[in-house]
Short mmCIF file of C-alpha atoms and ligand atoms in Angstrom, two decimals:
data_model
loop_
_atom_site.label_atom_id
_atom_site.label_comp_id
_atom_site.label_asym_id
_atom_site.label_seq_id
_atom_site.Cartn_x
_atom_site.Cartn_y
_atom_site.Cartn_z
CA MET A 1 14.53 -8.40 28.53
CA GLU A 2 13.29 -4.94 29.45
CA ALA A 3 11.89 -2.57 26.90
CA LYS A 4 14.23 0.33 27.61
CA SER A 5 17.47 -1.88 27.32
CA LEU A 6 16.13 -3.19 24.14
CA MET A 7 15.47 0.05 22.64
CA ASN A 8 18.82 1.14 23.76
CA GLN A 9 20.31 -1.86 21.89
CA ALA A 10 18.55 -1.04 18.93
CA GLU A 11 19.84 2.37 18.71
CA HIS A 12 23.33 1.20 19.37
CA HIS A 13 23.16 -1.46 16.50
CA MET A 14 20.79 -0.55 13.75
CA LEU A 15 20.77 2.10 11.17
CA HIS A 16 19.08 5.30 12.50
CA THR A 17 16.65 5.70 9.56
CA TYR A 18 13.42 5.70 11.68
CA ASN A 19 12.60 7.67 14.76
CA ARG A 20 10.59 4.78 16.32
CA PHE A 21 7.80 5.02 18.47
CA PRO A 22 9.20 4.00 22.10
CA VAL A 23 7.56 0.80 22.40
CA VAL A 24 8.53 -2.86 21.83
CA LEU A 25 5.80 -4.73 20.36
CA ASP A 26 5.61 -8.33 21.34
CA HIS A 27 2.63 -10.12 20.34
CA GLY A 28 -0.93 -9.50 18.52
CA GLU A 29 -4.43 -11.20 18.75
CA GLY A 30 -7.32 -10.08 16.50
CA VAL A 31 -7.08 -6.27 16.09
CA TYR A 32 -4.72 -5.82 19.29
CA LEU A 33 -1.22 -5.79 19.75
CA TYR A 34 0.66 -6.30 22.94
CA ASP A 35 4.21 -4.85 23.94
CA THR A 36 6.65 -6.31 26.06
CA GLU A 37 5.36 -5.11 29.34
CA GLY A 38 1.96 -6.46 28.33
CA LYS A 39 0.34 -3.18 27.46
CA LYS A 40 -2.77 -3.69 24.90
CA TYR A 41 -3.02 -1.44 21.98
CA LEU A 42 -6.00 -1.02 19.48
CA ASP A 43 -4.47 -1.31 15.89
CA PHE A 44 -5.70 1.20 13.04
CA ALA A 45 -2.09 1.11 11.69
CA ALA A 46 -1.94 -2.49 10.59
CA GLY A 47 1.86 -2.72 10.40
CA ILE A 48 1.26 0.51 7.37
CA ALA A 49 -1.66 -1.31 5.56
CA VAL A 50 -0.23 -4.85 5.77
CA GLN A 51 -2.33 -6.92 8.37
CA ALA A 52 -5.52 -7.01 6.71
CA LEU A 53 -6.61 -10.09 8.61
CA GLY A 54 -5.41 -8.57 11.92
CA TYR A 55 -2.93 -11.08 14.30
CA ALA A 56 -2.96 -14.62 14.99
CA ASP A 57 -5.65 -15.67 12.39
CA GLN A 58 -5.78 -19.27 12.81
CA GLU A 59 -6.46 -20.27 9.34
CA TYR A 60 -3.54 -18.08 7.84
CA ASN A 61 -1.03 -19.36 10.50
CA GLN A 62 -1.90 -22.95 10.05
CA ALA A 63 -1.37 -22.64 6.34
CA LEU A 64 2.09 -20.92 6.69
CA LYS A 65 3.14 -23.43 9.34
CA ALA A 66 2.42 -26.26 6.90
CA GLN A 67 4.38 -24.66 4.39
CA VAL A 68 7.16 -24.25 6.52
CA ASP A 69 7.51 -27.82 7.01
CA LYS A 70 6.94 -28.85 3.43
CA LEU A 71 9.26 -26.51 1.39
CA LEU A 72 10.51 -22.70 1.97
CA HIS A 73 12.37 -22.02 -1.11
CA THR A 74 13.33 -23.71 -4.54
CA SER A 75 14.42 -20.46 -6.82
CA ASN A 76 12.50 -19.52 -9.80
CA LEU A 77 14.28 -22.00 -11.78
CA TYR A 78 11.56 -24.49 -10.89
CA TYR A 79 8.05 -24.66 -10.59
CA ASN A 80 6.14 -24.57 -7.23
CA GLN A 81 2.30 -25.37 -6.40
CA PRO A 82 1.50 -22.60 -3.87
CA THR A 83 3.00 -19.67 -6.06
CA ILE A 84 1.11 -21.12 -9.51
CA GLU A 85 -2.18 -21.02 -7.28
CA ALA A 86 -1.60 -17.72 -5.78
CA ALA A 87 -0.79 -16.30 -9.55
CA GLU A 88 -3.91 -17.99 -10.77
CA LYS A 89 -6.33 -16.35 -7.84
CA LEU A 90 -4.39 -12.72 -8.23
CA CYS A 91 -5.56 -13.04 -11.96
CA ALA A 92 -9.01 -14.05 -11.11
CA VAL A 93 -9.58 -11.24 -8.66
CA SER A 94 -7.96 -8.80 -10.77
CA GLY A 95 -9.05 -9.72 -14.06
CA LEU A 96 -5.39 -9.19 -15.24
CA ASP A 97 -3.36 -11.82 -16.76
CA ARG A 98 0.12 -12.27 -15.72
CA VAL A 99 2.08 -11.75 -12.48
CA PHE A 100 5.39 -11.56 -11.46
CA PHE A 101 6.16 -12.10 -7.83
CA THR A 102 8.45 -9.67 -6.07
CA ASN A 103 9.73 -9.30 -2.39
CA SER A 104 8.45 -5.63 -1.81
CA GLY A 105 6.37 -2.91 -3.03
CA THR A 106 9.45 -0.88 -4.32
CA GLU A 107 10.62 -4.10 -6.41
CA ALA A 108 7.09 -4.15 -8.04
CA ILE A 109 7.36 -0.73 -9.08
CA GLU A 110 10.75 -1.31 -10.36
CA GLY A 111 9.38 -4.42 -12.28
CA ALA A 112 6.50 -2.51 -13.55
CA ILE A 113 8.84 0.58 -15.08
CA LYS A 114 11.04 -2.17 -16.65
CA ALA A 115 7.79 -3.62 -18.29
CA ALA A 116 6.73 -0.47 -19.72
CA LYS A 117 10.19 0.52 -20.83
CA LYS A 118 10.51 -2.88 -22.72
CA TYR A 119 7.12 -2.39 -24.27
CA ALA A 120 8.09 0.76 -25.56
CA TYR A 121 11.47 -0.08 -26.99
CA SER A 122 10.05 -3.08 -28.46
CA LYS A 123 7.81 -0.84 -30.45
CA ASP A 124 10.26 1.50 -31.57
CA GLY A 125 14.02 0.71 -30.58
CA CYS A 126 14.45 3.82 -28.61
CA THR A 127 15.98 4.16 -25.39
CA ASP A 128 14.74 7.70 -24.51
CA HIS A 129 11.38 6.91 -23.36
CA GLU A 130 9.72 9.25 -20.53
CA ILE A 131 7.57 8.28 -17.72
CA ILE A 132 4.95 10.70 -16.15
CA ALA A 133 4.30 10.24 -12.53
CA MET A 134 2.55 12.69 -10.14
CA ASN A 135 3.64 15.12 -7.31
CA GLN A 136 3.37 14.15 -4.07
CA SER A 137 3.05 10.58 -4.88
CA PHE A 138 4.81 7.60 -2.92
CA HIS A 139 6.41 4.66 -4.79
CA GLY A 140 9.01 3.16 -2.65
CA ARG A 141 12.69 3.89 -1.98
CA SER A 142 14.86 1.97 -4.53
CA LEU A 143 16.37 4.36 -7.00
CA GLY A 144 13.88 3.33 -9.84
CA ALA A 145 10.77 3.80 -7.38
CA LEU A 146 12.54 7.16 -6.40
CA SER A 147 12.61 8.43 -9.68
CA VAL A 148 9.03 8.32 -10.14
CA THR A 149 8.13 9.42 -6.30
CA GLY A 150 7.20 13.01 -6.44
CA ASN A 151 8.70 14.17 -3.17
CA THR A 152 11.86 16.12 -3.08
CA HIS A 153 12.80 15.64 0.36
CA TYR A 154 12.99 11.64 -0.53
CA ARG A 155 14.63 12.39 -3.89
CA GLU A 156 16.99 15.03 -3.79
CA PRO A 157 20.05 13.47 -1.84
CA PHE A 158 20.01 10.68 -4.36
CA GLU A 159 20.09 12.78 -7.56
CA PRO A 160 20.56 12.08 -10.25
CA LEU A 161 17.83 9.69 -10.46
CA PRO A 162 17.50 7.22 -13.21
CA GLY A 163 15.32 7.98 -16.43
CA ILE A 164 13.37 10.71 -17.79
CA VAL A 165 10.36 11.38 -15.49
CA LYS A 166 8.09 14.33 -15.55
CA PHE A 167 5.75 15.22 -12.62
CA GLY A 168 1.87 16.36 -13.08
CA ASP A 169 -0.28 17.44 -10.65
CA TYR A 170 -2.70 14.71 -9.15
CA ASN A 171 -6.40 15.35 -9.88
CA ASP A 172 -5.31 17.91 -12.47
CA LEU A 173 -5.78 16.39 -16.03
CA ASN A 174 -4.69 19.17 -17.84
CA SER A 175 -1.14 19.28 -15.83
CA VAL A 176 -0.71 15.40 -17.10
CA LYS A 177 -1.87 16.24 -20.92
CA LYS A 178 1.07 19.22 -21.27
CA LEU A 179 3.62 16.46 -20.28
CA VAL A 180 2.54 13.74 -22.73
CA ASN A 181 4.53 13.76 -26.03
CA ASP A 182 5.84 10.84 -28.42
CA LYS A 183 8.40 9.57 -25.80
CA THR A 184 5.94 9.03 -23.21
CA CYS A 185 5.86 5.31 -22.13
CA ALA A 186 3.89 5.14 -19.31
CA ILE A 187 1.89 7.05 -16.73
CA LEU A 188 2.06 6.05 -13.00
CA LEU A 189 -0.08 6.84 -10.16
CA GLU A 190 -1.50 5.79 -7.01
CA THR A 191 -5.40 5.17 -7.48
CA ILE A 192 -5.57 6.55 -4.00
CA GLN A 193 -2.40 8.67 -2.85
CA GLY A 194 -1.32 7.17 0.49
CA GLU A 195 1.87 8.50 2.11
CA GLY A 196 1.08 11.90 0.33
CA GLY A 197 -2.00 12.52 2.57
CA ILE A 198 -4.75 10.18 1.25
CA TYR A 199 -6.05 11.64 -1.81
CA PRO A 200 -8.43 9.53 -3.80
CA ALA A 201 -8.36 10.13 -7.42
CA GLU A 202 -11.42 12.21 -9.08
CA ASP A 203 -13.32 9.76 -11.24
CA SER A 204 -12.81 11.97 -14.16
CA PHE A 205 -9.16 12.46 -13.78
CA LEU A 206 -8.79 8.59 -13.70
CA LYS A 207 -10.77 8.12 -16.67
CA GLY A 208 -8.96 11.03 -18.53
CA ILE A 209 -5.71 9.46 -17.88
CA ARG A 210 -7.01 6.02 -19.17
CA GLN A 211 -8.33 7.78 -22.47
CA ILE A 212 -4.97 9.57 -22.98
CA CYS A 213 -3.17 6.23 -22.79
CA ASP A 214 -5.47 4.59 -25.10
CA GLU A 215 -5.19 7.09 -27.64
CA ARG A 216 -1.45 6.84 -27.74
CA ASP A 217 -0.71 3.38 -26.65
CA ILE A 218 1.03 4.75 -23.18
CA ILE A 219 0.99 2.10 -20.59
CA LEU A 220 -1.22 2.91 -17.52
CA ILE A 221 0.49 1.76 -14.38
CA LEU A 222 -1.89 1.93 -11.08
CA ASP A 223 0.08 1.47 -7.80
CA GLU A 224 -2.48 -0.36 -5.52
CA ILE A 225 0.24 -1.25 -2.99
CA GLN A 226 -1.71 0.50 -0.20
CA CYS A 227 -4.91 1.10 -1.38
CA GLY A 228 -5.46 -2.44 -2.88
CA MET A 229 -6.32 -5.77 -1.35
CA GLY A 230 -10.00 -4.83 -0.26
CA ARG A 231 -8.95 -1.69 1.57
CA CYS A 232 -11.21 0.38 -0.33
CA GLY A 233 -14.36 -1.87 -0.62
CA THR A 234 -13.29 -3.30 -3.72
CA MET A 235 -10.57 -5.94 -4.39
CA PHE A 236 -8.61 -3.13 -5.98
CA ALA A 237 -9.40 0.55 -5.72
CA TRP A 238 -9.56 0.90 -9.53
CA GLN A 239 -12.44 -1.65 -9.59
CA GLY A 240 -14.50 1.14 -7.86
CA TYR A 241 -13.80 3.38 -10.90
CA GLY A 242 -14.33 1.20 -13.61
CA VAL A 243 -10.91 2.10 -14.94
CA LYS A 244 -8.49 -0.73 -15.74
CA PRO A 245 -4.60 -0.58 -15.71
CA ASP A 246 -2.28 -1.99 -18.00
CA ILE A 247 0.03 -2.82 -15.15
CA MET A 248 -1.09 -2.89 -11.39
CA THR A 249 1.46 -3.04 -8.59
CA CYS A 250 0.46 -4.85 -5.35
CA ALA A 251 2.26 -5.34 -2.06
CA LYS A 252 1.39 -4.65 1.56
CA ALA A 253 -1.36 -6.51 2.48
CA LEU A 254 -0.96 -9.12 -0.41
CA GLY A 255 0.89 -11.43 1.85
CA CYS A 256 -0.57 -10.12 5.11
CA GLY A 257 2.66 -10.12 7.01
CA VAL A 258 5.13 -11.91 4.76
CA PRO A 259 7.34 -9.82 2.59
CA VAL A 260 5.63 -10.15 -1.06
CA GLY A 261 4.55 -7.96 -3.76
CA ALA A 262 3.63 -8.27 -7.34
CA PHE A 263 3.15 -6.60 -10.59
CA VAL A 264 0.46 -7.88 -12.81
CA MET A 265 -0.23 -7.01 -16.30
CA THR A 266 -2.61 -7.76 -19.32
CA GLU A 267 -1.62 -10.35 -21.78
CA ALA A 268 -1.26 -7.67 -24.70
CA VAL A 269 1.66 -5.92 -22.29
CA ALA A 270 3.18 -9.29 -21.46
CA GLN A 271 3.45 -10.17 -25.01
CA ALA A 272 5.40 -7.32 -25.90
CA SER A 273 7.41 -6.77 -22.70
CA LEU A 274 9.54 -8.62 -20.47
CA LYS A 275 11.12 -11.93 -22.01
CA PRO A 276 13.41 -14.49 -20.55
CA GLY A 277 16.28 -12.98 -19.14
CA ASP A 278 14.63 -9.53 -18.82
CA HIS A 279 13.68 -9.76 -15.20
CA GLY A 280 14.40 -12.06 -12.32
CA THR A 281 14.44 -12.23 -8.34
CA THR A 282 16.09 -15.05 -6.32
CA TYR A 283 13.33 -15.08 -3.44
CA GLY A 284 10.24 -13.60 -5.35
CA GLY A 285 7.53 -15.74 -5.42
CA ASN A 286 8.70 -18.77 -3.28
CA PRO A 287 6.92 -21.53 -2.23
CA PHE A 288 6.46 -19.84 1.35
CA VAL A 289 5.04 -16.61 0.16
CA GLY A 290 3.10 -18.38 -2.46
CA ALA A 291 1.30 -20.19 0.44
CA ALA A 292 0.48 -17.05 2.17
CA VAL A 293 -0.86 -15.19 -0.87
CA SER A 294 -2.94 -18.34 -2.00
CA LYS A 295 -4.47 -18.60 1.52
CA VAL A 296 -4.90 -14.76 1.76
CA LEU A 297 -6.87 -14.52 -1.54
CA THR A 298 -9.06 -17.62 -0.22
CA ILE A 299 -9.82 -16.29 2.87
CA PHE A 300 -10.77 -12.74 1.36
CA GLN A 301 -13.20 -14.48 -0.73
CA GLU A 302 -14.64 -17.14 1.86
CA ARG A 303 -15.25 -14.26 4.57
CA LYS A 304 -16.46 -11.65 2.12
CA ILE A 305 -13.86 -9.24 3.19
CA THR A 306 -14.61 -6.46 0.52
CA GLU A 307 -18.29 -6.43 1.60
CA HIS A 308 -17.17 -6.15 5.24
CA VAL A 309 -15.04 -3.39 4.23
CA THR A 310 -17.82 -1.39 2.25
CA GLU A 311 -20.18 -1.68 5.55
CA ILE A 312 -17.63 -0.95 8.37
CA GLY A 313 -15.73 1.44 6.17
CA ALA A 314 -18.90 3.60 5.77
CA TYR A 315 -19.28 3.45 9.49
CA LEU A 316 -15.68 4.81 10.11
CA GLN A 317 -16.12 7.56 7.61
CA GLN A 318 -19.63 8.45 9.32
CA GLU A 319 -17.67 8.60 12.75
CA LEU A 320 -14.76 10.40 11.27
CA GLU A 321 -17.05 13.08 9.77
CA ARG A 322 -19.07 13.57 13.18
CA LEU A 323 -15.70 14.04 14.93
CA LYS A 324 -14.68 16.97 12.39
CA SER A 325 -18.01 18.33 12.96
CA GLN A 326 -16.91 18.66 16.71
CA TYR A 327 -13.43 19.57 16.69
CA PRO A 328 -12.21 22.50 14.62
CA CYS A 329 -8.76 21.42 14.72
CA ILE A 330 -9.93 18.71 12.08
CA THR A 331 -10.37 20.60 8.83
CA ALA A 332 -10.70 17.82 6.17
CA ARG A 333 -11.70 14.09 5.83
CA ARG A 334 -10.64 12.11 2.90
CA GLY A 335 -10.82 8.61 1.98
CA ARG A 336 -12.28 5.48 0.66
CA GLY A 337 -13.49 2.47 2.80
CA LEU A 338 -10.66 1.68 5.43
CA MET A 339 -8.27 4.08 4.08
CA GLN A 340 -9.08 7.28 5.64
CA GLY A 341 -7.14 10.46 6.48
CA LEU A 342 -7.89 13.56 8.64
CA GLU A 343 -6.13 16.83 8.20
CA LEU A 344 -5.36 18.38 11.43
CA THR A 345 -4.15 21.95 12.36
CA VAL A 346 -2.36 20.63 15.40
CA PRO A 347 0.69 18.66 15.15
CA VAL A 348 -0.26 14.78 13.86
CA GLY A 349 3.08 13.60 14.98
CA GLU A 350 2.23 14.25 18.73
CA VAL A 351 -1.23 13.38 18.32
CA SER A 352 -0.30 9.82 17.31
CA SER A 353 2.34 9.89 20.10
CA LYS A 354 -0.52 10.79 22.54
CA ALA A 355 -2.65 8.15 21.08
CA LEU A 356 0.01 5.48 21.59
CA GLU A 357 0.01 6.54 25.25
CA GLN A 358 -3.67 5.91 25.49
CA GLY A 359 -3.40 2.42 23.67
CA LEU A 360 -4.22 3.26 19.99
CA LEU A 361 -1.83 2.91 16.99
CA VAL A 362 -2.53 5.43 14.34
CA ILE A 363 -0.14 6.93 11.90
CA THR A 364 0.24 10.05 9.83
CA ALA A 365 0.51 10.79 6.12
CA GLY A 366 1.90 13.95 4.34
CA ASN A 367 2.64 16.54 6.99
CA ASN A 368 -0.75 17.18 8.50
CA VAL A 369 -2.65 13.92 8.01
CA LEU A 370 -3.94 11.53 10.58
CA ARG A 371 -3.98 8.18 8.67
CA PHE A 372 -6.46 5.32 9.46
CA VAL A 373 -5.52 1.91 7.75
CA PRO A 374 -6.83 -0.57 10.23
CA PRO A 375 -6.96 -4.44 9.81
CA LEU A 376 -9.74 -4.92 7.54
CA VAL A 377 -11.62 -7.28 9.63
CA ILE A 378 -12.29 -4.22 12.56
CA GLU A 379 -15.77 -4.31 13.79
CA ARG A 380 -18.00 -1.16 14.72
CA LYS A 381 -17.04 -1.77 18.49
CA HIS A 382 -13.49 -0.98 17.54
CA VAL A 383 -14.26 1.77 15.41
CA ASP A 384 -16.21 3.30 18.51
CA GLU A 385 -13.00 2.50 20.84
CA MET A 386 -10.79 4.23 18.49
CA ILE A 387 -12.84 7.14 18.19
CA GLN A 388 -13.20 7.69 21.98
CA ILE A 389 -9.48 7.34 22.62
CA LEU A 390 -8.98 10.10 19.62
CA ARG A 391 -11.46 12.20 21.55
CA THR A 392 -9.31 11.98 24.79
CA VAL A 393 -6.13 12.94 22.86
CA LEU A 394 -7.78 15.98 20.73
CA ASN A 395 -9.40 17.35 23.90
CA CYS A 396 -5.66 18.30 25.07
CA TYR A 397 -5.77 20.72 22.33
C1 PLP B 1 4.30 1.31 0.85
C2 PLP B 1 4.27 1.88 -0.62
C3 PLP B 1 5.29 1.58 -1.52
C4 PLP B 1 6.68 0.81 -1.16
O1 PLP B 1 6.45 -0.57 -0.71
P1 PLP B 1 7.63 -1.25 0.12
O2 PLP B 1 7.10 -2.51 0.37
O3 PLP B 1 7.54 -0.41 1.26
O4 PLP B 1 8.84 -1.13 -0.78
C5 PLP B 1 4.98 1.78 -2.85
N1 PLP B 1 3.82 2.51 -3.12
C6 PLP B 1 2.89 2.79 -2.43
C7 PLP B 1 1.70 3.13 -2.66
C8 PLP B 1 2.97 2.44 -1.05
O5 PLP B 1 2.16 2.75 -0.09
#
């Protein structure tokens, strides 16, 4: 069917919650996507930081196909081997101790919040604990995740949101210190803010937050849904800071395309928080997604993905800096590894639309940032190709 009529159909039958790019994507190969008309796109969006291995990776696809033929789903009432292996590998790479698999990022946040609340409740039996989150953060769209998302536009229509949540300013330790009291049960932040505009935490900020949490037995929750899974050059971004969370959330690239997330915690938090009956999910961590996560983690190790990201991320950063020095409409570059942003004075939405026309998928963050979250397997030549297309687009301004 023709792309136009497909898009028409979509607008008739699907809830209009997205203003989608006018393209119907059909298949992918490596770091390229193809639409139904056969047009080729270089992908620097990766399905929003999901497709770390790019498209049509044979080893990954074969593992999924084999699991489809074997067993898709059993429920969490029974054990299954792929998910046990996935959990063991996730603990090994994170140095954390216990995993709960979810179907999405927002559910991972829900679970992390519940664990932190239960931990505090177990200590004092009170039900009025507070959470400190950050302005300009993003943690998902379900009500619990929205309650800790520091973006008025996303929150306001859905108020009142559950729980008592206070917002500090990212990278401003004093603004957080002022909010801490005896009721604070958790401090939650993205190690590198994604949707808000690609803001990495400063070293002293993250270390300062860890210290507050240590002193007052407050749970530190780091949201690694976007910045984790090798994207910043270490398996998880916090590993590059030497600061360890009590609970970490993962999703996006964890399954490289299958819907899976996780919250992962220390043994100490696990022992004093969620117990049988406190939390559950029908689909979460079923054998199919377990096989995906297990294979992804094996591939990451075998192909030394984090080393590759460190190398190619430095190259991307250097080329973006060069671009910035040549185009006055670029006012800042921020990011780590293969999670980069350019702040522009020209409309970023328009820039990404024009890039699409030129065969480049690139997305935005905040209201003035062009966001680069490509598959982690990109090579230098793909960076060069992206920069060239971006030049063509920016030359219009
Ligand atoms: C995408 C994202 C989420 C939400 O994940 P979903 O799978 O869309 O629910 C939460 N936190 C961060 C940092 C994200 O980037």
